[in-house]
Every structure is written in structure tokens, then in C-alpha cells.
């Protein structure tokens, strides 16, 4: 059993609105559509029927229509046999044929417009979804239903085109059914080295299409053992079936690839990207893959990182590695998405110039402009690894001649592992809105990865998925807001974090003002709260090694020397200015200057960029040590407030849902208290400075 998540369509429509859902009109019959376009269109029609069932309790009547010379003709006589004076209302899904396209923007794949059609003479009053692609019809239909559920009414949208070309989910699912950093049960893609195709598969495709996702990588970036064999005959039939299901929802399937596959799968003695044997092996492999899975999207590659093989072994660059694959996949229209998460995890941190934060830029900046056009560099939002607070990676705004994609983590690896509530959309908004100053205007991360800053076409956004086979998909019911939010933001970058949260709550829970207001408070304050009671001011990593849940002040797993954050009796922080590791210099000048100077560096990133004394004052006027004490106490109080507000919802929520969320919030509170006590005690002991408010610290 699984939840319908936000597709439950529990809307309350007034009688006049309900009438629209009594009829659905479509023109896929009178249009020549490819099989897959038709499939998407049919799914849209199906979606209207599902919504109608929820809103009016019945299936709607269905009619075909044609439009010629601007006139709409409904193909079915009884449609006109309505009682005198009565208006016919309905929802019309209009696939605009190429030669009738009047609006430029509809050309963007997936664009749609919702518009009212009103005909006095024929007494017709319809809400139309217009698009010239199956995906557009589908997205427009989901948008129309969303309006009905959230607002109780439908309104013109004008043309809505997806902001980012690629809107992808990365699953870190292993073939044995486990999920790396998975916090919602096991994989629903794999079990016991087999590919699973169940009722859930189709529902998942529908769920993520409803928020605009158009690409899914189904296996873990760490490709080992049987996963290397995904590109071999044993798995093709299932992959083909899977890709057909997803294609019907406008989603392409991608795989993570093992750079050493020519050795591990092909029996070659090396995987040097310049070796002729290796190149030939890949050429044949790509041909085979596309013969078997014609609508396959391409590959995601983690190379030379955390033990994964890559071109470095052969003294080759990442451009040489990526381009070799890209060249062989190009004839089939495939993409190579190459990750920039490349660093040496065995670095000795005692050397003051050594800095993991520099690694992505140091490795990839010299390669700007050297990648083929079907290669995209996928860059994590920060230079480290999905900490609760990091600056934006300087590769954004650095790279100017390379296709780029932003990678965020929807799974809450370092942000409470879906046991704590932590709504991440506000963090992603900050990243997307960050001005890189690489150009005079249109210089934000969102501008860059949507092709507005530089003329790049292959670009977009990827999120590491937080789903699993738990009945509610995401373990914590409130974590579904992150999955929903990621999709909505990838489609429409102009939405605010508040708007998205509001939508998600309205789509998911009963419509009661108190539910909306209390859950809004919890979601919108949850990232800040988590940040307050965990590691302070951007320092990061004070978390249990490898596991990444719960406090451990010296927990950085790759640090055998216990000096990662460099705390001593006087102060803490890594000096990353030009006086230290020089990391600040990787930014464009304006940002470099801002971060370089303690007085202009934003407080929340202070300890990321600078070594600061406990007695130094922050912009708030507080000393650093007092800020650490206060924020840890405040964070815990905020979680208590979440619980208080949530308990007010008991009578309105399903009992099981209420209990499940309450259990998680209760665990969050005790974990937050532990964080507070461990971190405050550490700083109290190491600094020897008392809390001004004389609270008990241990
Ligand atoms: C983090 C995470 C790993 C993951 C890696 C990656 O380090 O802990 O589990 O493999 O990121 O993004 O490749």
C-alpha cells in the first residue's frame, strides 16, 4: 500500500466549478501524434477523470473536438442536445497542431497555457489547456487541477514554459534494494539484483510528472558489482519496459555508469579513455544500449571520487574522459552528465593550505570550454557536501563555456535524515538566486543553469531523491514537501518557498485554516531551526562520521588528525581568505571581496570563511560564543513550538498520519536537545567562557 501523496485531489469546489469537471474534450483523435505523445495526452485525459471522480464523484462525459478556421466543433451530436438555455461547461485539452501555433513560447518543450473559452452563440464555457506537446498537455492539466484543489477555482495562466530544460531526480538506489542515504525504506526500482516494475512504478512516474520532472537516474552514482551490468542483455527488457512507462509521463530514464565498465564488464585490461580498444568497446555498447532502449536519456558519471575509477588513473583529464563517452553516445542523442564532486578524501588537513572546498574549482575550472556539447557538468550546490549551510560553489560564475547543472540533495543526509523536519526549498531558493557577478545581468545560478546567462541548451537542475518504498514515500510525511518543492521549483523558478509550501499543504492535507497556518510555520522555520541547534555559522561536519546523523564535534570521517574545524581555546573556523587557503579567490571579484573581509562576510557563513575568536562580535552585537550558546537553546525551543503547533491539528488529521508525524517530531526534539548539549558543552569546555544567561550547559 502506498499513499497518493499530493495526488489525492481532495478539493472542495462550489457547484458552478464542479460543472467544468463533468465533461472532458480532447483532440488527440483528430491529430497525428506519435505513440509517446499520444500516451502523454491520454494520461492527461485520465488525470481529468481522476480529478472529476474526486470532485464530483462521477466520471466526466468525453467528447472529441476539432478546430478549423478558429471554430470549435464538438464531434458528437448529443453534446448539443442540452436543455434550453443551459450552458455547456467542460475542460478542453487542446493539442495545438504545428500549423496553428500562434504563440512563440509554446514552442518550448512542455509549455502550456490555461485559458477560458467562452462562446455566447454555442453557449459554451470551457477551460482549455493548450500545448503543442504531450508533455505540455500533461503539465497544463496537472496545473489546472492544482488550481482547482488549491484555490477552488481556475484562472488564465498565460503561457507557462518550464524554466529549466532538464529537471532530474537522481536515485542513489542499489541493485540489492538498499538505498545509499535512503531514509524512506528500500528501493522501489531494484530488489535482489532485479529491476522492479510494479503498480508503484507507474504511480511514481505520475507523481513526479505532476510537478514537472522530466529525467530520472534510477541507480546509485557509486556503481559497483551488479549495477555495472545494468548495461548488459540481462536487464534490457526490463529497462525498456521501465523507460516506456516513464516516457508516457514525459520522463527519460538515465543510468549511472561505471567508468571501469570496459574492464569489469568487457574484460579489457584497462579503461583509459584514449585507448582504441576502450573506445571501440564503448561505441559498441552505446549502439547496443540504444538498440534495446531507444528513448534512453544517457549516463550520469561519478569518476575519480571517493574510490570510484576515472581518467586520472591514466593521466587523462576529466574532459578527455567525458568527451570519449559523449562522442560515442552523440549519434543517439544521449547525454553524459559528469559530476564535479571530485576531491581527494585522503588529504592531510594539518597543512593550512589544504582545503577540500577548493577541489571542485581546482579540478574543473582549467577545463572550461573543453567539453563536447552533449556533456553537462553537474555541480553540487556548495563546494563541500550538502551541509546545512554552505556558500554557493564558485564553479557557478566561474565556468563560462560549459554546460552546467545544479545538484541539490532532497534526501536529508546532513539535515536530519527525514527524522527531523527540514524544508529545504528556502535553501535552494537562496542558491538559485545567488548573484555570481559573472556578467552584468542575468548572472544568478538560476540564470546560468537555465541557459539565460550563456547560450547553453543542455543544462538544468538535479535533486538526489528522498523517496523509498515506505507507504508515505518519504519516511517523514513532511519530507514530501521537499520532493514536491524540488519539482515545482525546477519547473517554475519564480515561485517562492512560501507559495510552494502553501500549495503542497493544500494538495496534501484537509483544507482547514489552522492546518495551513500551523504547517506553514513549521515548514518555513524548520531549516533555520535545524541550523540553530546543529553546527554553527557554516562550520559544518559536526556530525557522526559516515552515518551523518546526530552530533559529534570531531566527526569528519576523512580527518584522522581531529583538526577539521580547527577549534582551540581561543577560537574556531577555517581561514579560507587569501590569508588562509585562498578559497575566497575562486569567486568573482565582488563576491571574493565580500567573503574575504570579516566585516562583510555574512554571519551565517562566518566560520566557513574565517577563523574567529570566541570573544569577537558578530553583526548582531553578540560575541561568537554567546551566539553559539543562544542559537542552540533557541533551536530546541523552536522544535518545542513545532510540537505545540502540530498537536493542535490532532482532530483534523488522520490518526495514523498524526501519530507518525508526532513520533518524528518527538524524536527531533530529543535529538535537538542532544545536539544542543553536546555542542554547547564542547564550546564551554574548550573556551572556558560562561554563558551570559547562566543556563545549564551540560
Ligand atoms: C556524499 C555521500 C555519499 C555519496 C557522495 C556523492 O559524500 O555521503 O554517500 O556517495 O556524497 O555525492 O557521490
XYZ file of C-alpha atoms and ligand atoms in Angstrom:
711
model
C 0.000 0.000 0.000
C 1.192 3.477 -0.728
C -0.071 6.976 -0.254
C -1.339 9.109 -3.080
C 0.701 11.933 -1.622
C -0.394 15.229 -3.243
C -2.425 13.463 -5.925
C -5.371 12.756 -3.657
C -7.378 15.690 -5.071
C -9.461 16.304 -2.039
C -10.765 19.636 -3.250
C -13.874 21.478 -2.213
C -15.390 23.037 -5.302
C -18.545 25.081 -5.453
C -21.401 23.833 -7.653
C -20.547 26.068 -10.559
C -16.875 24.953 -10.586
C -17.867 21.324 -10.318
C -19.701 21.558 -13.620
C -16.458 22.036 -15.528
C -15.362 18.609 -14.399
C -18.469 16.972 -15.807
C -17.085 16.991 -19.356
C -13.686 16.447 -20.880
C -12.992 17.294 -24.516
C -9.920 16.167 -26.375
C -8.497 16.334 -29.881
C -5.876 13.638 -29.867
C -8.090 11.624 -32.190
C -8.043 14.251 -34.919
C -4.310 14.910 -34.615
C -1.484 12.815 -35.915
C 0.523 12.165 -32.781
C 3.471 9.915 -32.166
C 2.834 6.980 -29.879
C 4.531 8.573 -26.937
C 2.856 11.971 -27.411
C -0.494 10.229 -27.541
C 0.369 8.334 -24.381
C 1.051 11.570 -22.522
C -2.133 13.093 -23.860
C -4.125 10.059 -22.754
C -2.594 10.321 -19.316
C -3.776 13.917 -19.165
C -7.330 12.894 -20.070
C -7.102 10.191 -17.432
C -5.983 12.777 -14.903
C -9.061 14.917 -15.541
C -11.207 11.840 -14.993
C -9.446 11.067 -11.719
C -9.944 14.634 -10.560
C -13.594 14.570 -11.652
C -14.152 11.431 -9.632
C -12.725 13.180 -6.577
C -14.567 16.465 -7.127
C -17.980 15.348 -8.377
C -17.991 11.640 -7.618
C -18.545 10.715 -11.273
C -16.664 10.089 -14.426
C -16.979 13.017 -16.832
C -18.570 12.705 -20.290
C -15.967 12.530 -23.005
C -16.065 14.136 -26.456
C -13.706 14.742 -29.326
C -13.465 18.126 -30.948
C -11.886 19.783 -33.964
C -10.900 23.334 -34.614
C -10.962 24.689 -38.114
C -10.840 28.360 -39.069
C -10.782 29.185 -35.420
C -14.125 27.466 -34.843
C -14.550 24.704 -32.390
C -16.673 21.766 -33.428
C -17.568 19.155 -30.928
C -17.723 15.790 -32.591
C -20.751 14.114 -31.085
C -24.258 15.107 -31.559
C -25.675 14.553 -28.179
C -23.289 17.196 -26.896
C -25.594 19.816 -28.397
C -28.736 18.296 -27.006
C -28.714 20.291 -23.854
C -31.725 21.790 -22.282
C -32.795 25.212 -23.438
C -30.692 27.988 -22.110
C -28.249 25.729 -20.344
C -24.539 26.376 -20.845
C -22.236 23.519 -21.560
C -19.215 23.576 -19.293
C -16.142 21.441 -19.572
C -12.406 21.028 -19.723
C -10.847 21.002 -23.131
C -7.361 19.664 -23.718
C -6.221 21.244 -26.929
C -3.160 19.833 -28.653
C -2.308 22.752 -30.921
C -1.198 21.462 -34.303
C 2.065 22.880 -35.608
C 0.407 24.997 -38.306
C -1.976 26.623 -35.875
C 0.607 27.774 -33.417
C 0.285 31.419 -32.777
C 2.347 31.856 -29.686
C 6.114 31.579 -29.835
C 6.666 30.428 -26.284
C 4.515 27.358 -26.732
C 7.415 26.071 -28.777
C 9.387 25.338 -25.579
C 9.023 21.659 -24.823
C 6.476 21.265 -22.063
C 4.973 24.764 -22.264
C 1.229 25.223 -21.859
C -1.443 27.854 -21.421
C -4.682 27.635 -19.448
C -7.333 29.856 -20.949
C -11.075 30.244 -20.783
C -13.087 29.627 -23.953
C -16.393 31.352 -23.997
C -18.868 31.153 -26.891
C -22.143 33.075 -26.478
C -23.728 31.617 -29.552
C -22.985 27.990 -28.818
C -23.419 28.583 -25.128
C -20.074 27.009 -24.429
C -17.974 27.808 -21.370
C -14.797 25.779 -21.273
C -11.463 25.819 -19.521
C -8.841 24.912 -22.072
C -5.327 23.589 -21.666
C -3.388 24.453 -24.810
C 0.010 22.988 -25.682
C 1.843 21.655 -28.662
C 3.454 18.701 -26.948
C 2.114 15.791 -24.971
C 4.226 16.921 -22.040
C 2.697 20.409 -22.245
C -0.835 18.987 -22.210
C 0.087 16.869 -19.220
C 1.744 19.695 -17.251
C -1.118 22.052 -18.085
C -3.655 19.504 -16.913
C -1.843 18.988 -13.631
C -1.670 22.767 -13.246
C -5.386 23.169 -13.869
C -6.265 20.513 -11.303
C -3.800 22.091 -8.850
C -5.592 25.402 -9.223
C -8.912 23.742 -8.581
C -7.646 21.950 -5.464
C -5.680 24.844 -4.005
C -7.842 27.800 -4.965
C -11.209 26.223 -5.576
C -11.222 27.964 -8.953
C -9.393 28.056 -12.262
C -7.735 31.090 -13.823
C -5.917 32.059 -17.023
C -2.203 31.432 -16.742
C -0.838 32.972 -19.913
C 1.923 30.855 -21.400
C 3.854 28.888 -18.808
C 7.132 27.434 -20.061
C 9.432 25.289 -17.931
C 12.259 27.403 -16.554
C 14.895 24.657 -16.626
C 15.353 22.333 -19.590
C 16.420 19.292 -17.545
C 14.547 18.642 -14.316
C 16.005 15.473 -12.929
C 15.845 13.184 -9.961
C 18.909 11.143 -9.051
C 18.165 7.948 -7.186
C 21.026 6.508 -5.199
C 19.403 3.064 -5.305
C 21.485 -0.099 -5.229
C 20.646 -3.294 -7.043
C 20.231 -5.211 -3.784
C 17.344 -2.915 -2.891
C 19.152 -0.741 -0.369
C 19.429 2.999 -0.948
C 22.587 4.970 -0.230
C 21.481 7.770 2.085
C 17.949 6.452 1.807
C 15.652 7.338 4.695
C 12.312 6.012 3.473
C 12.730 2.280 3.251
C 14.087 0.279 0.362
C 14.257 0.897 -3.343
C 11.175 0.538 -5.499
C 13.407 0.238 -8.580
C 15.530 -2.724 -7.502
C 15.414 -5.775 -5.306
C 17.783 -8.712 -5.158
C 19.611 -7.608 -8.305
C 16.382 -7.425 -10.305
C 14.573 -4.415 -11.731
C 11.149 -3.978 -10.155
C 8.136 -2.907 -12.161
C 5.010 -2.691 -10.077
C 1.935 -0.540 -9.669
C 4.130 1.830 -7.715
C 6.346 2.428 -10.751
C 3.546 3.977 -12.772
C 2.260 5.926 -9.816
C 5.725 7.326 -9.174
C 6.074 8.422 -12.798
C 2.722 10.168 -12.493
C 3.626 11.706 -9.135
C 6.835 13.291 -10.316
C 5.461 14.288 -13.712
C 2.777 16.221 -11.843
C 5.490 18.603 -10.601
C 7.390 18.740 -13.883
C 10.239 16.208 -13.567
C 11.483 15.013 -16.971
C 14.507 12.828 -16.187
C 15.290 10.114 -13.663
C 18.578 8.368 -12.926
C 17.488 5.103 -11.359
C 20.724 3.755 -9.851
C 23.324 4.983 -7.380
C 26.210 7.143 -8.586
C 28.521 4.686 -6.855
C 28.189 1.971 -9.493
C 29.503 -1.330 -8.223
C 29.015 -5.040 -8.727
C 25.743 -5.934 -10.439
C 24.941 -2.287 -11.167
C 27.800 -2.255 -13.667
C 25.842 -4.944 -15.510
C 22.757 -2.788 -15.973
C 24.097 -2.137 -19.473
C 24.032 -5.782 -20.476
C 21.408 -8.060 -22.053
C 20.053 -9.403 -18.750
C 18.461 -6.083 -17.944
C 17.477 -4.592 -21.298
C 13.932 -5.924 -21.475
C 13.033 -4.507 -18.066
C 14.794 -1.229 -18.758
C 12.850 -0.893 -21.986
C 9.594 -1.506 -20.188
C 10.522 0.969 -17.493
C 11.524 3.611 -19.972
C 8.201 3.195 -21.802
C 6.241 3.715 -18.607
C 8.186 6.863 -17.769
C 8.125 8.142 -21.365
C 4.341 8.153 -21.141
C 4.761 10.815 -18.473
C 7.399 12.811 -20.351
C 10.296 11.387 -18.331
C 13.529 9.942 -19.691
C 15.387 7.196 -17.906
C 19.117 7.608 -17.269
C 21.648 5.280 -15.659
C 24.731 5.920 -13.561
C 27.749 4.425 -15.227
C 30.920 2.747 -14.007
C 33.901 4.278 -15.783
C 35.694 0.949 -15.410
C 32.898 -0.986 -17.170
C 35.192 -1.931 -20.101
C 37.252 -3.845 -17.532
C 34.590 -5.107 -15.153
C 32.030 -5.941 -17.798
C 34.050 -6.133 -21.002
C 37.084 -7.981 -19.696
C 39.528 -5.388 -21.068
C 42.714 -4.759 -19.156
C 42.191 -1.008 -18.815
C 39.642 1.791 -19.135
C 41.949 4.514 -20.442
C 39.645 6.903 -22.335
C 42.203 7.287 -25.099
C 42.739 3.586 -25.684
C 41.370 2.393 -29.013
C 40.074 -0.830 -27.519
C 38.234 1.081 -24.816
C 36.733 3.489 -27.335
C 35.606 0.608 -29.532
C 34.047 -1.114 -26.555
C 32.010 1.951 -25.688
C 30.998 2.529 -29.302
C 29.519 -0.949 -29.474
C 27.982 -0.618 -26.032
C 26.216 2.633 -26.853
C 24.870 1.147 -30.052
C 23.578 -1.886 -28.173
C 22.002 0.210 -25.413
C 20.111 2.397 -27.869
C 19.032 -0.512 -29.984
C 17.458 -2.002 -26.885
C 16.203 1.179 -25.204
C 15.548 3.709 -27.966
C 14.336 6.550 -25.749
C 17.153 6.224 -23.219
C 18.393 9.578 -21.859
C 22.083 8.961 -21.170
C 24.511 8.471 -18.314
C 25.494 10.116 -15.053
C 29.144 9.614 -14.112
C 30.951 9.862 -10.787
C 34.626 9.465 -11.616
C 37.796 9.817 -9.568
C 35.869 10.471 -6.394
C 35.591 8.527 -3.150
C 37.183 5.418 -4.627
C 35.378 5.427 -7.979
C 37.522 4.815 -11.064
C 38.173 7.583 -13.558
C 40.515 9.085 -16.123
C 43.085 10.253 -13.528
C 44.478 6.706 -13.290
C 45.718 7.083 -16.865
C 46.891 10.647 -16.522
C 43.882 11.841 -18.548
C 41.679 14.816 -17.745
C 38.006 14.698 -16.943
C 37.337 16.367 -20.275
C 39.088 13.504 -22.044
C 37.081 11.003 -20.021
C 33.723 12.672 -20.533
C 34.253 13.509 -24.193
C 35.144 9.956 -25.101
C 31.768 8.755 -23.775
C 29.953 11.777 -25.194
C 31.274 11.187 -28.673
C 30.067 7.611 -28.686
C 26.618 8.421 -27.328
C 26.089 11.520 -29.519
C 24.737 9.675 -32.579
C 21.768 8.593 -30.443
C 21.082 11.986 -28.927
C 22.266 10.855 -25.479
C 23.772 12.982 -22.726
C 26.776 12.470 -20.472
C 26.235 14.154 -17.130
C 29.595 14.358 -15.406
C 29.768 15.143 -11.705
C 32.153 17.749 -10.300
C 32.155 16.144 -6.842
C 35.830 15.297 -7.215
C 38.229 15.703 -4.316
C 40.970 13.832 -2.564
C 39.449 12.362 0.570
C 42.878 11.410 1.872
C 44.141 14.976 2.162
C 46.125 15.898 5.265
C 44.201 18.723 6.893
C 47.063 19.845 9.091
C 48.540 21.646 6.114
C 46.986 25.113 6.316
C 46.757 25.434 2.524
C 44.935 22.181 2.070
C 41.251 22.724 1.578
C 38.648 20.337 0.273
C 36.422 23.308 -0.571
C 38.845 24.279 -3.338
C 38.780 20.907 -5.074
C 35.834 21.233 -7.474
C 37.058 24.525 -8.884
C 40.714 23.468 -8.986
C 39.800 20.341 -10.916
C 37.267 21.722 -13.376
C 37.987 25.405 -13.971
C 41.016 24.687 -16.199
C 38.727 22.550 -18.367
C 36.167 25.277 -19.102
C 35.270 25.162 -22.794
C 36.857 21.760 -23.333
C 33.734 19.608 -23.113
C 31.582 18.453 -26.018
C 28.085 19.882 -26.291
C 26.346 16.753 -25.012
C 28.364 16.787 -21.786
C 26.882 18.579 -18.784
C 28.848 19.212 -15.611
C 26.724 18.502 -12.561
C 27.798 20.693 -9.650
C 26.698 20.308 -6.033
C 25.212 23.499 -4.613
C 28.138 24.032 -2.257
C 31.845 23.269 -2.502
C 31.693 20.587 0.215
C 28.816 18.172 0.568
C 25.212 19.145 1.287
C 25.878 20.702 4.696
C 23.068 22.662 6.334
C 24.848 25.871 5.298
C 27.480 26.285 2.634
C 28.338 29.072 0.236
C 27.432 28.515 -3.413
C 30.053 26.605 -5.397
C 32.363 29.076 -7.161
C 32.169 26.928 -10.292
C 28.865 28.748 -10.846
C 30.001 32.039 -12.263
C 33.458 30.608 -12.898
C 32.626 28.280 -15.781
C 31.520 30.305 -18.787
C 31.844 27.944 -21.706
C 30.484 24.726 -20.269
C 27.035 23.175 -19.916
C 26.083 23.136 -16.271
C 23.583 21.591 -13.956
C 22.970 22.250 -10.271
C 22.787 19.247 -7.914
C 20.923 19.552 -4.624
C 20.073 16.812 -2.170
C 16.403 16.294 -1.471
C 17.320 13.354 0.755
C 18.240 14.901 4.076
C 21.616 13.236 4.596
C 23.062 16.026 6.726
C 19.815 17.755 7.562
C 18.079 15.314 9.870
C 17.633 12.274 7.625
C 13.893 12.698 7.274
C 13.511 12.166 11.012
C 13.805 15.900 11.580
C 11.560 18.218 9.646
C 13.733 20.404 7.423
C 12.015 22.102 4.498
C 14.849 22.742 2.084
C 13.183 24.910 -0.554
C 14.283 28.179 1.161
C 17.895 26.946 0.978
C 17.581 26.061 -2.702
C 15.990 29.435 -3.422
C 18.989 31.169 -1.872
C 21.307 29.114 -4.059
C 19.292 29.761 -7.221
C 19.022 33.493 -6.525
C 22.726 33.917 -5.721
C 24.398 36.566 -7.862
C 27.656 35.228 -9.213
C 28.645 38.545 -10.864
C 29.958 36.690 -13.890
C 28.028 39.112 -16.099
C 26.265 42.397 -15.674
C 22.787 40.958 -15.542
C 21.200 37.546 -15.619
C 24.071 36.276 -13.514
C 22.322 34.186 -10.861
C 22.775 30.441 -10.550
C 19.222 30.017 -11.882
C 20.104 32.170 -14.899
C 23.220 30.113 -15.593
C 21.617 26.681 -15.343
C 18.644 27.723 -17.439
C 20.791 28.961 -20.314
C 19.946 32.637 -19.790
C 23.478 33.784 -18.923
C 25.444 31.898 -21.554
C 23.929 30.283 -24.609
C 23.794 26.734 -23.278
C 20.988 24.379 -24.128
C 21.894 21.262 -22.191
C 21.504 22.423 -18.630
C 19.162 22.235 -15.653
C 18.775 21.003 -12.114
C 19.061 17.620 -10.396
C 17.941 16.533 -6.949
C 19.045 13.424 -5.069
C 15.708 11.821 -4.393
C 14.310 11.255 -0.908
C 11.864 8.507 -1.836
C 11.715 4.818 -0.993
C 9.185 2.048 -0.573
C 7.735 3.395 2.691
C 3.976 3.705 2.380
C 4.185 7.501 2.526
C 7.117 7.577 0.037
C 9.387 9.827 2.117
C 9.524 8.389 5.653
C 8.630 11.682 7.306
C 5.307 12.821 5.865
C 6.526 16.411 5.919
C 9.611 15.490 3.854
C 7.297 15.085 0.861
C 7.219 18.903 0.766
C 10.859 18.754 -0.365
C 10.144 16.359 -3.218
C 7.154 18.413 -4.289
C 9.087 21.653 -3.870
C 12.074 20.470 -5.841
C 9.890 19.610 -8.808
C 7.848 22.802 -8.693
C 10.954 24.956 -8.398
C 12.658 23.165 -11.261
C 9.642 23.938 -13.440
C 8.920 27.425 -12.215
C 11.847 29.216 -10.673
C 9.712 32.271 -9.857
C 7.694 30.508 -7.187
C 8.613 31.454 -3.636
C 9.312 28.917 -0.896
C 6.105 30.087 0.817
C 3.983 29.631 -2.288
C 5.316 26.134 -2.775
C 4.776 25.171 0.863
C 1.258 26.526 0.731
C 0.474 24.591 -2.421
C 1.887 21.370 -1.035
C -0.077 21.662 2.209
C -3.292 22.427 0.311
C -2.738 19.488 -2.036
C -1.898 17.058 0.772
C -3.965 17.853 3.868
C -7.592 18.721 4.575
C -8.379 22.342 3.887
C -8.575 23.977 7.295
C -7.028 27.376 8.034
C -5.349 26.076 11.172
C -3.685 23.226 9.277
C -2.391 25.654 6.714
C -1.122 28.223 9.183
C 0.492 25.790 11.626
C 2.165 23.652 8.993
C 3.351 26.776 7.199
C 5.016 27.940 10.400
C 6.679 24.577 10.925
C 7.933 24.209 7.362
C 9.089 27.762 6.891
C 11.053 27.809 10.146
C 12.431 24.294 10.007
C 15.701 24.866 8.110
C 16.657 27.735 10.419
C 15.786 25.651 13.452
C 17.904 22.725 12.302
C 20.770 25.081 11.606
C 20.466 26.694 15.049
C 20.780 23.532 17.084
C 23.415 21.829 14.912
C 26.815 23.063 13.745
C 27.151 26.844 13.923
C 27.693 29.518 11.264
C 28.699 27.347 8.336
C 31.366 25.318 10.106
C 29.711 22.029 9.094
C 30.569 18.383 9.701
C 29.990 18.185 13.475
C 28.091 15.036 12.784
C 28.623 11.321 13.438
C 31.103 10.042 10.870
C 29.823 8.081 7.876
C 26.331 7.887 9.353
C 25.812 11.666 9.352
C 23.046 11.786 11.959
C 23.443 13.212 15.437
C 26.199 15.370 16.950
C 29.888 14.581 17.001
C 32.095 17.646 17.172
C 35.122 15.900 15.685
C 33.157 13.726 13.356
C 34.618 14.490 9.947
C 35.334 10.982 8.667
C 38.246 11.796 6.424
C 40.110 13.603 9.182
C 42.452 11.325 11.051
C 44.024 14.280 12.763
C 40.968 15.735 14.520
C 41.564 19.245 13.291
C 38.920 19.767 10.636
C 37.263 22.821 12.224
C 40.469 23.890 13.956
C 38.839 24.779 17.279
C 41.123 25.595 20.205
C 40.760 27.540 23.438
C 40.690 30.893 21.651
C 38.571 30.410 18.550
C 37.304 28.270 15.717
C 36.964 28.259 11.935
C 38.919 27.581 8.797
C 40.617 30.643 7.342
C 39.682 30.476 3.682
C 40.564 34.055 2.772
C 43.712 34.941 0.849
C 45.497 34.808 4.204
C 44.485 31.180 4.543
C 43.626 28.585 1.921
C 42.755 31.220 -0.689
C 39.373 29.661 -1.393
C 37.679 33.095 -1.453
C 39.705 33.958 -4.545
C 37.811 31.380 -6.568
C 34.788 33.711 -6.658
C 34.210 36.612 -8.997
C 35.721 39.756 -7.544
C 32.658 41.238 -5.889
C 31.883 38.037 -4.005
C 35.550 37.369 -3.278
C 35.781 40.780 -1.600
C 32.590 40.229 0.359
C 33.759 36.878 1.742
C 37.352 37.983 2.209
C 36.507 40.627 4.776
C 35.089 39.543 8.131
C 33.032 42.713 8.335
C 31.175 41.990 5.066
C 31.090 38.212 5.210
C 27.512 37.153 6.059
C 27.295 35.934 9.654
C 25.734 32.623 8.729
C 28.881 31.721 6.746
C 31.408 33.356 9.035
C 33.027 30.182 10.311
C 33.101 28.690 6.845
C 35.311 31.518 5.634
C 37.170 32.721 8.701
C 38.842 31.768 11.884
C 37.109 33.819 14.578
C 37.795 34.301 18.277
C 35.059 33.365 20.721
C 35.093 36.908 22.038
C 34.766 38.544 18.599
C 31.441 40.222 17.960
C 29.029 39.262 15.195
C 26.886 41.755 13.304
C 24.136 41.113 15.835
C 26.413 42.558 18.512
C 26.728 39.206 20.284
C 30.044 37.543 20.861
C 30.638 34.389 18.843
C 30.469 32.182 21.912
C 27.243 33.768 23.125
C 25.737 33.305 19.674
C 26.635 29.620 19.774
C 25.039 29.155 23.203
C 21.925 31.172 22.346
C 21.243 29.637 18.967
C 21.473 26.131 20.370
C 18.979 26.930 23.112
C 16.681 28.752 20.688
C 16.752 25.903 18.169
C 15.448 23.476 20.770
C 12.709 25.903 21.837
C 11.651 26.200 18.215
C 11.213 22.429 17.954
C 9.019 22.569 21.073
C 6.954 25.206 19.303
C 6.635 22.921 16.264
C 5.265 20.200 18.507
C 2.858 22.566 20.225
C 1.503 23.787 16.906
C 1.334 20.325 15.440
C -0.635 18.948 18.380
C -3.368 21.486 17.658
C -4.035 19.590 14.427
C -4.868 16.269 16.014
C -8.611 16.432 15.475
C -8.263 17.300 11.772
C -5.703 14.758 10.616
C -5.989 11.043 10.028
C -4.871 9.333 13.181
C -2.066 7.331 11.570
C -0.669 10.397 9.845
C -0.879 12.459 13.015
C 0.910 9.808 15.058
C 3.616 9.260 12.506
C 4.482 12.940 12.296
C 4.246 13.394 16.047
C 6.643 10.491 16.611
C 9.180 12.071 14.301
C 8.814 15.488 15.925
C 9.304 13.899 19.321
C 12.481 12.217 18.153
C 13.577 15.516 16.640
C 13.187 17.216 19.994
C 15.361 14.748 21.851
C 17.938 14.795 19.066
C 17.935 18.613 19.097
C 18.486 18.568 22.867
C 21.387 16.206 22.402
C 22.892 18.461 19.733
C 22.465 21.491 21.973
C 24.116 19.808 24.933
C 26.980 18.193 23.048
C 27.878 21.311 21.071
C 27.439 23.806 23.893
C 29.368 21.634 26.347
C 32.197 21.314 23.862
C 32.488 25.059 23.390
C 32.031 25.744 27.087
C 34.888 23.426 27.937
C 37.241 24.433 25.189
C 36.719 28.185 25.610
C 36.227 28.276 29.375
C 33.733 31.115 28.842
C 30.483 31.165 30.810
C 27.062 31.656 29.275
C 25.927 35.235 29.980
C 22.495 33.902 30.794
C 23.914 31.331 33.201
C 21.943 28.419 31.744
C 22.965 24.874 32.486
C 25.135 23.791 29.640
C 25.763 20.066 30.096
C 28.260 12.164 -0.017
C 27.541 10.961 0.490
C 27.907 9.726 -0.276
C 27.739 9.986 -1.776
C 28.508 11.205 -2.177
C 28.267 11.619 -3.614
O 29.618 12.075 0.299
O 27.816 10.777 1.848
O 27.088 8.703 0.164
O 28.153 8.895 -2.494
O 28.110 12.286 -1.390
O 27.571 12.599 -3.821
O 28.774 10.986 -4.522
